[in-house]
Every structure is written in structure tokens, then in C-alpha cells.
PDB file of C-alpha atoms in Angstrom:
ATOM      1  CA  MET A 260     100.601  77.504 -58.997  1.00 56.00           C
ATOM      2  CA  ILE A 261     104.233  76.462 -58.617  1.00 76.00           C
ATOM      3  CA  ASP A 262     106.894  78.080 -60.751  1.00 86.00           C
ATOM      4  CA  HIS A 263     109.401  75.294 -61.400  1.00 87.00           C
ATOM      5  CA  SER A 264     112.146  77.638 -62.631  1.00 90.00           C
ATOM      6  CA  LEU A 265     111.793  79.882 -59.624  1.00 93.00           C
ATOM      7  CA  LEU A 266     112.043  76.892 -57.278  1.00 93.00           C
ATOM      8  CA  MET A 267     115.143  75.675 -59.100  1.00 94.00           C
ATOM      9  CA  ILE A 268     116.747  79.111 -58.810  1.00 95.00           C
ATOM     10  CA  TRP A 269     115.804  79.341 -55.106  1.00 96.00           C
ATOM     11  CA  TYR A 270     117.293  75.898 -54.447  1.00 96.00           C
ATOM     12  CA  ALA A 271     120.464  76.768 -56.384  1.00 96.00           C
ATOM     13  CA  LEU A 272     120.760  80.028 -54.451  1.00 97.00           C
ATOM     14  CA  LEU A 273     120.487  78.335 -51.040  1.00 97.00           C
ATOM     15  CA  VAL A 274     122.922  75.542 -51.904  1.00 97.00           C
ATOM     16  CA  SER A 275     125.432  77.924 -53.492  1.00 97.00           C
ATOM     17  CA  VAL A 276     125.440  80.295 -50.520  1.00 97.00           C
ATOM     18  CA  PHE A 277     125.788  77.341 -48.157  1.00 97.00           C
ATOM     19  CA  PHE A 278     128.805  75.790 -49.866  1.00 96.00           C
ATOM     20  CA  ALA A 279     130.457  79.149 -50.499  1.00 96.00           C
ATOM     21  CA  PHE A 280     130.458  79.813 -46.740  1.00 95.00           C
ATOM     22  CA  LEU A 281     131.317  76.224 -45.837  1.00 94.00           C
ATOM     23  CA  TRP A 282     134.281  75.759 -48.137  1.00 94.00           C
ATOM     24  CA  ARG A 283     135.812  79.242 -48.504  1.00 93.00           C
ATOM     25  CA  GLU A 284     137.204  81.599 -45.888  1.00 90.00           C
ATOM     26  CA  ASP A 285     137.752  84.857 -47.792  1.00 92.00           C
ATOM     27  CA  ALA A 286     135.174  87.090 -49.461  1.00 93.00           C
ATOM     28  CA  LYS A 287     136.654  86.737 -52.940  1.00 96.00           C
ATOM     29  CA  GLY A 288     136.812  82.954 -52.736  1.00 95.00           C
ATOM     30  CA  ARG A 289     133.241  82.825 -51.475  1.00 95.00           C
ATOM     31  CA  ARG A 290     131.979  85.065 -54.254  1.00 96.00           C
ATOM     32  CA  ASN A 291     133.747  83.017 -56.924  1.00 97.00           C
ATOM     33  CA  LEU A 292     132.536  79.675 -55.580  1.00 97.00           C
ATOM     34  CA  PHE A 293     129.007  81.026 -55.171  1.00 97.00           C
ATOM     35  CA  LEU A 294     128.872  82.243 -58.777  1.00 97.00           C
ATOM     36  CA  LYS A 295     130.380  79.041 -60.118  1.00 97.00           C
ATOM     37  CA  THR A 296     128.056  76.728 -58.167  1.00 96.00           C
ATOM     38  CA  PHE A 297     124.979  78.839 -58.834  1.00 97.00           C
ATOM     39  CA  LEU A 298     125.601  79.016 -62.586  1.00 97.00           C
ATOM     40  CA  ILE A 299     126.409  75.291 -62.831  1.00 97.00           C
ATOM     41  CA  LEU A 300     123.201  74.382 -60.991  1.00 96.00           C
ATOM     42  CA  VAL A 301     120.921  76.724 -62.944  1.00 96.00           C
ATOM     43  CA  VAL A 302     122.460  76.350 -66.405  1.00 96.00           C
ATOM     44  CA  GLY A 303     123.015  72.608 -65.857  1.00 95.00           C
ATOM     45  CA  GLY A 304     119.394  72.184 -64.758  1.00 93.00           C
ATOM     46  CA  ILE A 305     118.099  73.980 -67.854  1.00 93.00           C
ATOM     47  CA  ALA A 306     120.459  72.011 -70.112  1.00 94.00           C
ATOM     48  CA  LEU A 307     119.427  68.680 -68.582  1.00 92.00           C
ATOM     49  CA  GLY A 308     115.768  69.612 -68.915  1.00 89.00           C
ATOM     50  CA  TRP A 309     116.326  70.557 -72.532  1.00 91.00           C
ATOM     51  CA  LEU A 310     118.162  67.265 -73.219  1.00 93.00           C
ATOM     52  CA  MET A 311     115.390  65.239 -71.589  1.00 90.00           C
ATOM     53  CA  TYR A 312     112.639  67.080 -73.449  1.00 86.00           C
ATOM     54  CA  PRO A 313     112.304  64.502 -76.287  1.00 87.00           C
ATOM     55  CA  PHE A 314     111.888  61.620 -73.830  1.00 84.00           C
ATOM     56  CA  PRO A 315     108.422  60.748 -72.552  1.00 77.00           C
TER      57      PRO A 315
ATOM     58  CA  MET B 235     143.794  51.713 -38.781  1.00 63.00           C
ATOM     59  CA  THR B 236     142.021  50.470 -35.688  1.00 71.00           C
ATOM     60  CA  LYS B 237     140.133  52.737 -33.315  1.00 72.00           C
ATOM     61  CA  GLU B 238     142.886  52.453 -30.725  1.00 75.00           C
ATOM     62  CA  GLU B 239     145.567  53.318 -33.292  1.00 71.00           C
ATOM     63  CA  ALA B 240     143.576  56.345 -34.472  1.00 69.00           C
ATOM     64  CA  LYS B 241     143.248  57.536 -30.870  1.00 68.00           C
ATOM     65  CA  ALA B 242     147.004  57.079 -30.326  1.00 68.00           C
ATOM     66  CA  VAL B 243     147.776  59.124 -33.473  1.00 66.00           C
ATOM     67  CA  GLU B 244     145.405  61.885 -32.357  1.00 66.00           C
ATOM     68  CA  LYS B 245     147.030  61.957 -28.931  1.00 65.00           C
ATOM     69  CA  ALA B 246     150.511  62.125 -30.447  1.00 64.00           C
ATOM     70  CA  GLU B 247     149.498  64.976 -32.759  1.00 69.00           C
ATOM     71  CA  ASN B 248     147.748  66.873 -29.937  1.00 75.00           C
ATOM     72  CA  VAL B 249     144.404  66.932 -31.750  1.00 75.00           C
ATOM     73  CA  PRO B 250     141.649  67.749 -29.221  1.00 81.00           C
ATOM     74  CA  ALA B 251     138.975  65.134 -28.616  1.00 84.00           C
ATOM     75  CA  VAL B 252     135.648  65.292 -30.444  1.00 83.00           C
ATOM     76  CA  PRO B 253     133.464  67.869 -28.615  1.00 87.00           C
ATOM     77  CA  TRP B 254     130.272  65.811 -28.482  1.00 92.00           C
ATOM     78  CA  PRO B 255     128.109  68.273 -26.485  1.00 93.00           C
ATOM     79  CA  LEU B 256     128.945  71.051 -28.958  1.00 93.00           C
ATOM     80  CA  LEU B 257     128.138  68.779 -31.888  1.00 94.00           C
ATOM     81  CA  ILE B 258     124.781  67.859 -30.368  1.00 95.00           C
ATOM     82  CA  ILE B 259     123.958  71.545 -29.810  1.00 95.00           C
ATOM     83  CA  SER B 260     125.035  72.317 -33.365  1.00 94.00           C
ATOM     84  CA  TRP B 261     122.835  69.520 -34.702  1.00 95.00           C
ATOM     85  CA  LEU B 262     119.797  70.515 -32.648  1.00 96.00           C
ATOM     86  CA  VAL B 263     119.895  74.234 -33.458  1.00 96.00           C
ATOM     87  CA  PRO B 264     121.324  75.041 -36.903  1.00 94.00           C
ATOM     88  CA  GLY B 265     124.095  77.628 -36.638  1.00 94.00           C
ATOM     89  CA  LEU B 266     124.387  77.606 -32.851  1.00 94.00           C
ATOM     90  CA  GLY B 267     127.631  75.608 -32.900  1.00 93.00           C
ATOM     91  CA  HIS B 268     129.345  78.189 -35.102  1.00 94.00           C
ATOM     92  CA  PHE B 269     127.907  80.993 -32.984  1.00 95.00           C
ATOM     93  CA  MET B 270     129.378  79.441 -29.836  1.00 94.00           C
ATOM     94  CA  LEU B 271     132.761  79.152 -31.566  1.00 93.00           C
ATOM     95  CA  GLY B 272     132.661  82.861 -32.468  1.00 93.00           C
ATOM     96  CA  ARG B 273     131.958  82.342 -36.188  1.00 93.00           C
ATOM     97  CA  LYS B 274     128.936  84.611 -36.114  1.00 93.00           C
ATOM     98  CA  VAL B 275     128.616  85.390 -39.829  1.00 94.00           C
ATOM     99  CA  ARG B 276     128.742  81.716 -40.720  1.00 94.00           C
ATOM    100  CA  ALA B 277     126.321  80.940 -37.910  1.00 96.00           C
ATOM    101  CA  PHE B 278     123.684  83.337 -39.252  1.00 96.00           C
ATOM    102  CA  VAL B 279     124.202  82.228 -42.852  1.00 96.00           C
ATOM    103  CA  PHE B 280     123.948  78.520 -42.021  1.00 96.00           C
ATOM    104  CA  ALA B 281     120.944  79.030 -39.757  1.00 96.00           C
ATOM    105  CA  GLY B 282     119.261  81.136 -42.438  1.00 97.00           C
ATOM    106  CA  VAL B 283     119.935  78.683 -45.254  1.00 97.00           C
ATOM    107  CA  VAL B 284     118.872  75.576 -43.317  1.00 97.00           C
ATOM    108  CA  CYS B 285     115.705  77.221 -41.939  1.00 96.00           C
ATOM    109  CA  ALA B 286     114.804  78.720 -45.324  1.00 97.00           C
ATOM    110  CA  ALA B 287     115.177  75.345 -47.048  1.00 96.00           C
ATOM    111  CA  PHE B 288     113.164  73.629 -44.311  1.00 96.00           C
ATOM    112  CA  ILE B 289     110.335  76.189 -44.381  1.00 95.00           C
ATOM    113  CA  THR B 290     110.227  76.075 -48.186  1.00 95.00           C
ATOM    114  CA  GLY B 291     109.911  72.287 -48.009  1.00 94.00           C
ATOM    115  CA  VAL B 292     107.051  72.492 -45.533  1.00 93.00           C
ATOM    116  CA  LEU B 293     105.239  75.185 -47.545  1.00 92.00           C
ATOM    117  CA  LEU B 294     105.541  73.039 -50.670  1.00 91.00           C
ATOM    118  CA  ASN B 295     103.705  70.187 -48.918  1.00 89.00           C
ATOM    119  CA  GLY B 296     106.824  68.059 -48.784  1.00 89.00           C
ATOM    120  CA  GLU B 297     106.956  64.959 -46.606  1.00 88.00           C
ATOM    121  CA  ILE B 298     109.471  64.866 -43.782  1.00 88.00           C
ATOM    122  CA  GLY B 299     111.220  61.506 -43.593  1.00 85.00           C
ATOM    123  CA  VAL B 300     109.676  58.985 -41.223  1.00 86.00           C
ATOM    124  CA  PRO B 301     110.338  55.237 -41.047  1.00 86.00           C
ATOM    125  CA  GLN B 302     107.749  53.199 -42.939  1.00 83.00           C
ATOM    126  CA  ALA B 303     107.133  49.454 -42.922  1.00 81.00           C
ATOM    127  CA  GLY B 304     108.245  47.746 -46.135  1.00 82.00           C
ATOM    128  CA  ASN B 305     110.119  50.805 -47.396  1.00 83.00           C
ATOM    129  CA  PRO B 306     113.818  50.573 -46.516  1.00 85.00           C
ATOM    130  CA  PHE B 307     114.568  53.839 -48.327  1.00 88.00           C
ATOM    131  CA  SER B 308     112.355  55.646 -45.834  1.00 86.00           C
ATOM    132  CA  TRP B 309     115.085  55.047 -43.234  1.00 90.00           C
ATOM    133  CA  LEU B 310     117.508  57.017 -45.383  1.00 92.00           C
ATOM    134  CA  THR B 311     115.103  59.952 -45.696  1.00 91.00           C
ATOM    135  CA  THR B 312     114.525  59.695 -41.943  1.00 92.00           C
ATOM    136  CA  MET B 313     118.255  60.018 -41.312  1.00 93.00           C
ATOM    137  CA  ALA B 314     118.408  63.031 -43.637  1.00 94.00           C
ATOM    138  CA  GLY B 315     115.311  64.547 -42.008  1.00 92.00           C
ATOM    139  CA  LEU B 316     116.768  63.993 -38.554  1.00 93.00           C
ATOM    140  CA  GLY B 317     119.657  66.166 -39.672  1.00 94.00           C
ATOM    141  CA  ASN B 318     117.347  69.165 -39.248  1.00 94.00           C
ATOM    142  CA  GLY B 319     117.562  68.756 -35.477  1.00 93.00           C
ATOM    143  CA  VAL B 320     114.892  70.524 -33.491  1.00 94.00           C
ATOM    144  CA  LEU B 321     113.069  71.596 -36.678  1.00 94.00           C
ATOM    145  CA  TYR B 322     112.451  67.912 -37.464  1.00 92.00           C
ATOM    146  CA  PHE B 323     110.984  67.212 -34.039  1.00 90.00           C
ATOM    147  CA  LEU B 324     108.842  70.361 -34.124  1.00 92.00           C
ATOM    148  CA  ARG B 325     107.441  69.298 -37.511  1.00 91.00           C
ATOM    149  CA  LEU B 326     106.690  65.804 -36.200  1.00 88.00           C
ATOM    150  CA  ILE B 327     104.946  67.250 -33.135  1.00 88.00           C
ATOM    151  CA  TRP B 328     102.984  69.607 -35.424  1.00 89.00           C
ATOM    152  CA  LEU B 329     101.827  66.634 -37.511  1.00 84.00           C
ATOM    153  CA  ASN B 330     101.353  63.939 -34.889  1.00 82.00           C
ATOM    154  CA  GLY B 331     100.890  65.823 -31.640  1.00 80.00           C
ATOM    155  CA  VAL B 332     103.050  65.134 -28.584  1.00 78.00           C
ATOM    156  CA  GLY B 333     100.971  62.099 -27.621  1.00 74.00           C
ATOM    157  CA  GLY B 334     100.886  60.742 -31.157  1.00 72.00           C
ATOM    158  CA  LEU B 335     104.614  61.181 -31.455  1.00 72.00           C
ATOM    159  CA  PHE B 336     105.290  58.608 -28.746  1.00 73.00           C
ATOM    160  CA  SER B 337     102.362  56.286 -29.358  1.00 70.00           C
ATOM    161  CA  SER B 338     103.124  56.001 -33.098  1.00 65.00           C
ATOM    162  CA  LEU B 339     106.795  55.094 -32.769  1.00 69.00           C
ATOM    163  CA  PRO B 340     108.523  53.675 -34.707  1.00 70.00           C
ATOM    164  CA  LEU B 341     106.498  52.903 -37.853  1.00 72.00           C
ATOM    165  CA  GLY B 342     103.210  54.745 -37.447  1.00 74.00           C
ATOM    166  CA  LEU B 343     104.390  58.349 -37.634  1.00 78.00           C
ATOM    167  CA  SER B 344     102.952  60.756 -40.162  1.00 77.00           C
ATOM    168  CA  GLY B 345     105.494  62.636 -42.215  1.00 75.00           C
ATOM    169  CA  GLY B 346     102.907  65.052 -43.524  1.00 78.00           C
ATOM    170  CA  GLY B 347     102.860  66.330 -47.067  1.00 77.00           C
ATOM    171  CA  ASP B 348     100.365  65.684 -49.797  1.00 81.00           C
ATOM    172  CA  PRO B 349     101.561  63.301 -52.553  1.00 82.00           C
ATOM    173  CA  ALA B 350      98.929  64.800 -54.860  1.00 82.00           C
ATOM    174  CA  ALA B 351     100.310  68.309 -54.363  1.00 82.00           C
ATOM    175  CA  LEU B 352     102.357  69.731 -57.207  1.00 84.00           C
ATOM    176  CA  GLY B 353     105.215  70.648 -54.895  1.00 85.00           C
ATOM    177  CA  PHE B 354     105.402  67.336 -53.020  1.00 88.00           C
ATOM    178  CA  SER B 355     108.654  66.084 -54.581  1.00 90.00           C
ATOM    179  CA  TYR B 356     110.210  69.536 -54.538  1.00 92.00           C
ATOM    180  CA  GLY B 357     109.249  69.959 -50.902  1.00 92.00           C
ATOM    181  CA  LYS B 358     110.741  66.618 -49.967  1.00 93.00           C
ATOM    182  CA  THR B 359     113.960  67.555 -51.763  1.00 94.00           C
ATOM    183  CA  PHE B 360     114.160  70.836 -49.848  1.00 95.00           C
ATOM    184  CA  LEU B 361     113.555  69.063 -46.513  1.00 95.00           C
ATOM    185  CA  ILE B 362     116.161  66.376 -47.196  1.00 95.00           C
ATOM    186  CA  SER B 363     118.678  68.952 -48.419  1.00 96.00           C
ATOM    187  CA  ALA B 364     118.157  71.106 -45.328  1.00 96.00           C
ATOM    188  CA  GLY B 365     118.891  68.105 -43.095  1.00 96.00           C
ATOM    189  CA  LEU B 366     121.994  67.092 -45.029  1.00 96.00           C
ATOM    190  CA  MET B 367     123.302  70.654 -45.043  1.00 96.00           C
ATOM    191  CA  ASN B 368     122.891  70.837 -41.269  1.00 96.00           C
ATOM    192  CA  LEU B 369     124.830  67.583 -40.893  1.00 96.00           C
ATOM    193  CA  LEU B 370     127.667  69.157 -42.912  1.00 96.00           C
ATOM    194  CA  VAL B 371     127.475  72.156 -40.574  1.00 96.00           C
ATOM    195  CA  VAL B 372     127.948  69.795 -37.618  1.00 96.00           C
ATOM    196  CA  LEU B 373     131.045  68.283 -39.237  1.00 95.00           C
ATOM    197  CA  ASP B 374     132.359  71.806 -39.865  1.00 95.00           C
ATOM    198  CA  VAL B 375     131.859  72.682 -36.194  1.00 95.00           C
ATOM    199  CA  CYS B 376     133.773  69.513 -35.272  1.00 94.00           C
ATOM    200  CA  ASP B 377     136.724  70.501 -37.492  1.00 92.00           C
ATOM    201  CA  ILE B 378     136.817  74.081 -36.170  1.00 92.00           C
ATOM    202  CA  ALA B 379     136.568  72.991 -32.531  1.00 92.00           C
ATOM    203  CA  ARG B 380     139.407  70.508 -32.986  1.00 89.00           C
ATOM    204  CA  GLY B 381     141.612  73.104 -34.681  1.00 86.00           C
ATOM    205  CA  LEU B 382     141.606  71.313 -38.032  1.00 83.00           C
ATOM    206  CA  LYS B 383     140.007  74.320 -39.731  1.00 81.00           C
ATOM    207  CA  ARG B 384     140.017  78.064 -39.106  1.00 77.00           C
TER     208      ARG B 384
END
């Protein structure tokens, strides 16, 4: 059985770590970008799913 | 700006030429380009992320991009899949065998995956993302090697 939420979180984690290390040089900048990207991906994904819920 | 003009500007600004062998190495083995440039932390992180995304995609029964007749979008997924470098070729050999790999070119290759599997689309997304991330890694290596980035 596939857990969709877990996969979304795993994907968000990988992408966030990747861009944090690609685009930022210092530890603080990396941490901030990671948190921002991760939260946008996870919360945005849940929000989009919630918005699309009424549609078939 | 023409190609010649761009080259003249680069020469005037003392920007080193594009290190093609390094870029090819970086493309083939995720993270190796950064490792060779001394960016070891980044190298391990990028290698880990790209390999983790690729393995997740394979475990989810995702299809790796292969060119298909009558499906122009398959060329785009092929380009993205090719971004995985050696991982892409290993997956193709795993699916088609070494002999099948050459005899099935260009339109008869199997990309694997099971469209009926629940994780098929997710797997494909992970595989495509891994390839695109590795292509960004290659561009990063290019910038670092040319002194345009630390």
C-alpha cells in the first residue's frame, strides 16, 4: 500500500535539501531556504488537494 | 549576441572555457563533479538526493523515459531521464539487457514500470525529477569550474 502523504513529504524533503545546497552557501541560508521550500511544498500540496476535493 | 561575440566577451573578461570533460563526468556520476572540485559536502548531498530519488522512482514501479513512436512527449521524458547519467543506462540494461539495449534502439526500448501499479505516476515523477536535478548539478559544476560561483 502506498502512503500518498508520506511520498509527498519524501519528495518535498529531497527537493528542499537539493535546492538549499544548490542555491545557498552558508548554513543559516541553507536552513532557511530548506524550511521555506519544504513548508511551501507540503502545505501547498495539502491546500491544493483540499481545493481540488470537490472536483471529480 | 552571436556565438563569436560571446566568445570574444568571455576572452576579454578572462572567463575560463567550459570544462566539457568535467561536465560529462558530473553528468555520468551524480556528485562526482563537485567532489573533483573539492566541494565534498555538496557532492555527497547531491549524490545522495539524486540516487535516493532515482531508487524511489524505481521501487515505485515508475517508467524511465524512453523514446516511443507516436508520442513526442516521450522524447522530453527521455531527455529528463538521460539526466540521471549512468543510473539511466544501468536501468535500461537491467530492463532490456545489453543485447536488447542496442537491438531495440531507438524506438523499441522498454522503460519498465507498471502502468497498473499505484505508484506508477509517482515513480515516474521521482525518476524525471532525479534526472533534472542532476542536470542542474552539472550546470552548477560548470559555474564553479569557470569561477562564476564559489
